[in-house]
XYZ file of C-alpha atoms in Angstrom:
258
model
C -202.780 -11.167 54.016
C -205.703 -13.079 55.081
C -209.125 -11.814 55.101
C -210.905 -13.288 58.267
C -213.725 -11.194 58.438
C -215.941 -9.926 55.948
C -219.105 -8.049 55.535
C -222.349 -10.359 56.291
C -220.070 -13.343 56.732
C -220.096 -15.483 59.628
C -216.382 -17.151 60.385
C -217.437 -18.907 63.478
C -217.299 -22.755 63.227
C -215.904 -26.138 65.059
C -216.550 -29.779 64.786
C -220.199 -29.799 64.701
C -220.548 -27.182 61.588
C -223.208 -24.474 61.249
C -225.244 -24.499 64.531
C -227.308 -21.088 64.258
C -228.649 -21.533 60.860
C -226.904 -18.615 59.608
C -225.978 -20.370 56.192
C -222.521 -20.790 56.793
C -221.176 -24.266 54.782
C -219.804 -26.580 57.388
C -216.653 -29.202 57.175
C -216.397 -32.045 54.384
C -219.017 -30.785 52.313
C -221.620 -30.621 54.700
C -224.020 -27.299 54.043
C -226.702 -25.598 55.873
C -228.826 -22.841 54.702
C -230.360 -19.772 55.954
C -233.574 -21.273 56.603
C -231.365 -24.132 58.846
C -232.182 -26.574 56.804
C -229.789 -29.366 56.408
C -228.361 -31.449 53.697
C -225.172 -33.464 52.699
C -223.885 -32.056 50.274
C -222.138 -34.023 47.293
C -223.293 -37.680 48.713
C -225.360 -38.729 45.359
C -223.844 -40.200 42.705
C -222.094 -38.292 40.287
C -221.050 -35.246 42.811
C -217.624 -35.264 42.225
C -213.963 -37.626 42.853
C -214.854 -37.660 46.631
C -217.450 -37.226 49.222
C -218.269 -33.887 49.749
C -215.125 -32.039 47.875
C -216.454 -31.490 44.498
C -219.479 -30.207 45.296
C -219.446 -26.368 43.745
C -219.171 -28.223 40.393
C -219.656 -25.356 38.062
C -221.641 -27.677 35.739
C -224.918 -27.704 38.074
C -226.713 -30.237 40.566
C -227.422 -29.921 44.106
C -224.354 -28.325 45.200
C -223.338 -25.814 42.520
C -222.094 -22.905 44.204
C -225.046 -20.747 42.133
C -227.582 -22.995 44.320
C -225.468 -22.604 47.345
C -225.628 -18.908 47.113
C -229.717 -18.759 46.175
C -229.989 -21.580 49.113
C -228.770 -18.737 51.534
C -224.997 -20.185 52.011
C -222.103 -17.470 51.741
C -218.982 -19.481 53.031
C -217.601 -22.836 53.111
C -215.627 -24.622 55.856
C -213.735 -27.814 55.301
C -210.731 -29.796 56.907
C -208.147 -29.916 54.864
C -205.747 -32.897 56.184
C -206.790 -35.713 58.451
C -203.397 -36.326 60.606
C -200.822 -36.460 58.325
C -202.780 -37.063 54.955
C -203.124 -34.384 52.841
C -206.234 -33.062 51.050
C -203.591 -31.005 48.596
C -200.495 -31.469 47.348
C -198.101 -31.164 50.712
C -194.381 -31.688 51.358
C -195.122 -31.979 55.018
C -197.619 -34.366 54.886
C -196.408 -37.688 54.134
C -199.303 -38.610 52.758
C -201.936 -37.468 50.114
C -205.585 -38.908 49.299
C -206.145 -38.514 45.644
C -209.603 -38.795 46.134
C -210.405 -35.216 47.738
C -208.648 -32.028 45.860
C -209.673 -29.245 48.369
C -207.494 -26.973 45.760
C -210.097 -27.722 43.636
C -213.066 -27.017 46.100
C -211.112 -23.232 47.037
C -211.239 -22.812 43.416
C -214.936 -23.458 42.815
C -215.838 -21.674 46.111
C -214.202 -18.240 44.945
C -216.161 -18.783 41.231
C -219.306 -18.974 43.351
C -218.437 -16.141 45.109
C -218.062 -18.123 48.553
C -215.887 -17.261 51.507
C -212.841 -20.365 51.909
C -212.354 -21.436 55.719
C -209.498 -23.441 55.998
C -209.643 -25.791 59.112
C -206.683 -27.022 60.322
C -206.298 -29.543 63.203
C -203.548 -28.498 65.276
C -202.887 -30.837 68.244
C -205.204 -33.060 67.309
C -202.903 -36.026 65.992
C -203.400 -39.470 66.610
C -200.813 -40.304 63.956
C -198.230 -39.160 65.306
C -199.259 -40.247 69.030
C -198.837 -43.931 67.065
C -195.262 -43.436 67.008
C -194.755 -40.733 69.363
C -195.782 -42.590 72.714
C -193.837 -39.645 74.696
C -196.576 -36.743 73.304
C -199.249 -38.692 75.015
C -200.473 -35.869 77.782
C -200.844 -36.555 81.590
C -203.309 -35.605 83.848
C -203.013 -34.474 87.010
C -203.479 -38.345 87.805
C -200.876 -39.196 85.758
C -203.158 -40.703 83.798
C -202.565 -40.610 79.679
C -205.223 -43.106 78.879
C -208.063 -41.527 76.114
C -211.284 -41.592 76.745
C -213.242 -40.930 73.492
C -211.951 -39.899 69.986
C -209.788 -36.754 71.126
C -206.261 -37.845 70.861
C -204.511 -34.659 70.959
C -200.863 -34.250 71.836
C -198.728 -32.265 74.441
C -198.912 -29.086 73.321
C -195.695 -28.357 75.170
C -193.134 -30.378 72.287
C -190.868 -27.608 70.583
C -190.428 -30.052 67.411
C -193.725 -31.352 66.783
C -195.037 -27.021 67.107
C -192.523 -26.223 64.265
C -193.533 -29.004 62.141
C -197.314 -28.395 62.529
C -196.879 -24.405 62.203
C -195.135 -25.237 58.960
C -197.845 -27.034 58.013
C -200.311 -24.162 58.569
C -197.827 -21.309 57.032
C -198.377 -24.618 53.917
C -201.944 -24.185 53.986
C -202.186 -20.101 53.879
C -199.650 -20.401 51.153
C -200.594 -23.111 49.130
C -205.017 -22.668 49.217
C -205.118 -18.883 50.357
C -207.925 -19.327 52.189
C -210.552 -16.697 53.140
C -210.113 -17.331 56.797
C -207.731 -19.827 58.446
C -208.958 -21.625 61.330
C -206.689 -23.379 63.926
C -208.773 -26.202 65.693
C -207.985 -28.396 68.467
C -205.869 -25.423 69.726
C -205.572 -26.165 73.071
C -204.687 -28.959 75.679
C -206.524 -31.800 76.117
C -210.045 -32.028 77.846
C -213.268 -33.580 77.035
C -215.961 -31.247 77.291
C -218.449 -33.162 75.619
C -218.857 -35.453 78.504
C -218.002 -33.896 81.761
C -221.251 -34.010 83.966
C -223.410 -30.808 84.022
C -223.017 -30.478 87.922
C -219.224 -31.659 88.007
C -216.729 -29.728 90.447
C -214.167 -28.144 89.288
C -211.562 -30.650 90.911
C -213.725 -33.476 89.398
C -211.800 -32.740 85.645
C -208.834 -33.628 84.198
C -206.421 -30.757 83.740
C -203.259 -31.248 81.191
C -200.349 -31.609 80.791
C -198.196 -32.750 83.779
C -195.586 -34.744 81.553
C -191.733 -34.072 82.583
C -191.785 -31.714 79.589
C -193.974 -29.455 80.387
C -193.545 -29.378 84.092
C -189.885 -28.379 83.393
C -190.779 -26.049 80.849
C -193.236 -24.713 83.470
C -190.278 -24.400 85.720
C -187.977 -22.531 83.336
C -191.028 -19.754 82.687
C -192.485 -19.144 86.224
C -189.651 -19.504 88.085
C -191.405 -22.286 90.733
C -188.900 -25.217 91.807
C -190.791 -28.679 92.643
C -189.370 -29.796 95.892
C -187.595 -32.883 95.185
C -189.401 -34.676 97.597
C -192.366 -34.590 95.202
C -191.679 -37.968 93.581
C -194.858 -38.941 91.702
C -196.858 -37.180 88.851
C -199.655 -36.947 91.352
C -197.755 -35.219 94.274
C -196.018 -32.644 91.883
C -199.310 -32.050 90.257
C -201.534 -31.802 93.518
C -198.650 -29.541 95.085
C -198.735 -26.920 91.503
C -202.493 -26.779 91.558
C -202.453 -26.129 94.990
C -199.916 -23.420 95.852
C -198.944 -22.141 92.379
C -202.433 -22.549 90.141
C -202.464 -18.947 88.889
C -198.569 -19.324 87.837
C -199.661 -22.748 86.198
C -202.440 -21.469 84.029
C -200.498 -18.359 82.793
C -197.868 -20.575 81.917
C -200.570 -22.753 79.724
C -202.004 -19.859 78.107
C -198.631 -18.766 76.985
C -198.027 -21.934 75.709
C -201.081 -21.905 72.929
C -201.084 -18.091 72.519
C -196.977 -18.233 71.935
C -197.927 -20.893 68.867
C -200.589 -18.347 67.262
């Protein structure tokens, strides 16, 4: 019953917001016009309970959703939980910031006549990686260490993929957003700072944790020798002699989810 695509709307949008100027609201409040010009919306005083989220206030100012409309804007794009707090009222979320009301913000966007995107971060958890020490992902290195702000966890955990897919079915339910966008739907890999000229056996590839290479196992139908006795050797001998089976099986694994 979602609407993800409609006339003279754009519904493309990530971490870094509105990048063509095509005056598509970005995440937490952040707006850009037709023209690409750029402001933060909701950051002076008076905009609202938190930064950002109450800034179609029907009453007026800088980010009435009148202005955002003459400004060029026709949709709006926000997170709405950050790990397992809540930006509405949840009961999946253990926790809930009173400061932000994104029910609040859908509700001002469809007065203004504003497409709703819904971002939700999917494996992209570092909450839970706290507590949950076996959802840290291995490389092919057997490696788990993080090396910027992406902590996402194995995609590969039956449990956690039930509790997070009831916390998007929440979302649809609870906001009815315009369009619903998973993000962070993927395993891990930090394309922000892999080298321009780096070979393809130069990056990390996820997830090589006992989990998923069983669960690889039980799909394609490959059996590890049991010689292979490190992460590395099992890893080196999959990429190797079974890639294609490998990334079929990893594709499955994020398309099963959606």
């Amino acid at each position: 019953e979602l609407n993800g695509a409609e006339e003279g709307v754009e519904s493309g949008c990530g971490e870094r917001g509105d990048e063509d100027g095509d005056g598509v609201a970005s995440p937490g409040g952040e707006v850009d016009g037709a023209d690409g010009q750029h402001e933060k919306a909701g950051e002076d005083e008076g905009h609202g309970e938190g930064p950002g989220f109450d800034c179609l206030s029907e009453e007026g100012g800088v980010g009435s959703s009148q202005e955002l409309r003459q400004g060029g804007a026709n949709a709006l794009f926000t997170t709405v939980y950050d790990f397992r707090t809540a930006f509405y009222q949840s009961g999946f979320l253990a926790g809930r910031d009173p400061a932000i009301d994104v029910a609040k913000l859908r509700q001002s966007a469809r007065r203004g006549a504003l497409v709703f995107g819904a971002i939700c971060h999917v494996f992209f958890d570092a909450a839970t990686l706290a507590t949950r020490k076996d959802l840290v992902p291995l490389d092919q290195h057997g490696d788990g260490s993080f090396v910027n702000w992406q902590t996402l966890v194995c995609p590969s955990d039956a449990a956690y993929r039930a509790y997070k897919l009831d916390v998007v079915r929440e979302v649809a339910a609870t906001l009815r957003p315009d369009i619903l966008s998973l993000d962070f739907m993927r395993f891990p890999t930090t394309w922000e700072i892999i080298p321009a000229r780096a070979e393809p056996g130069e990056l990390r590839c996820f997830c090589f944790c006992e989990r998923c290479l069983g669960a690889f196992q039980r799909a394609s139908g490959v059996a590890l020798p049991s010689e292979l006795d490190t992460t590395p050797r099992k890893a080196a001998w999959i990429l190797r002699l079974h890639g294609r089976e490998w990334e079929a099986w990893k594709t499955a694994t994020i398309t099963s989810f959606v």
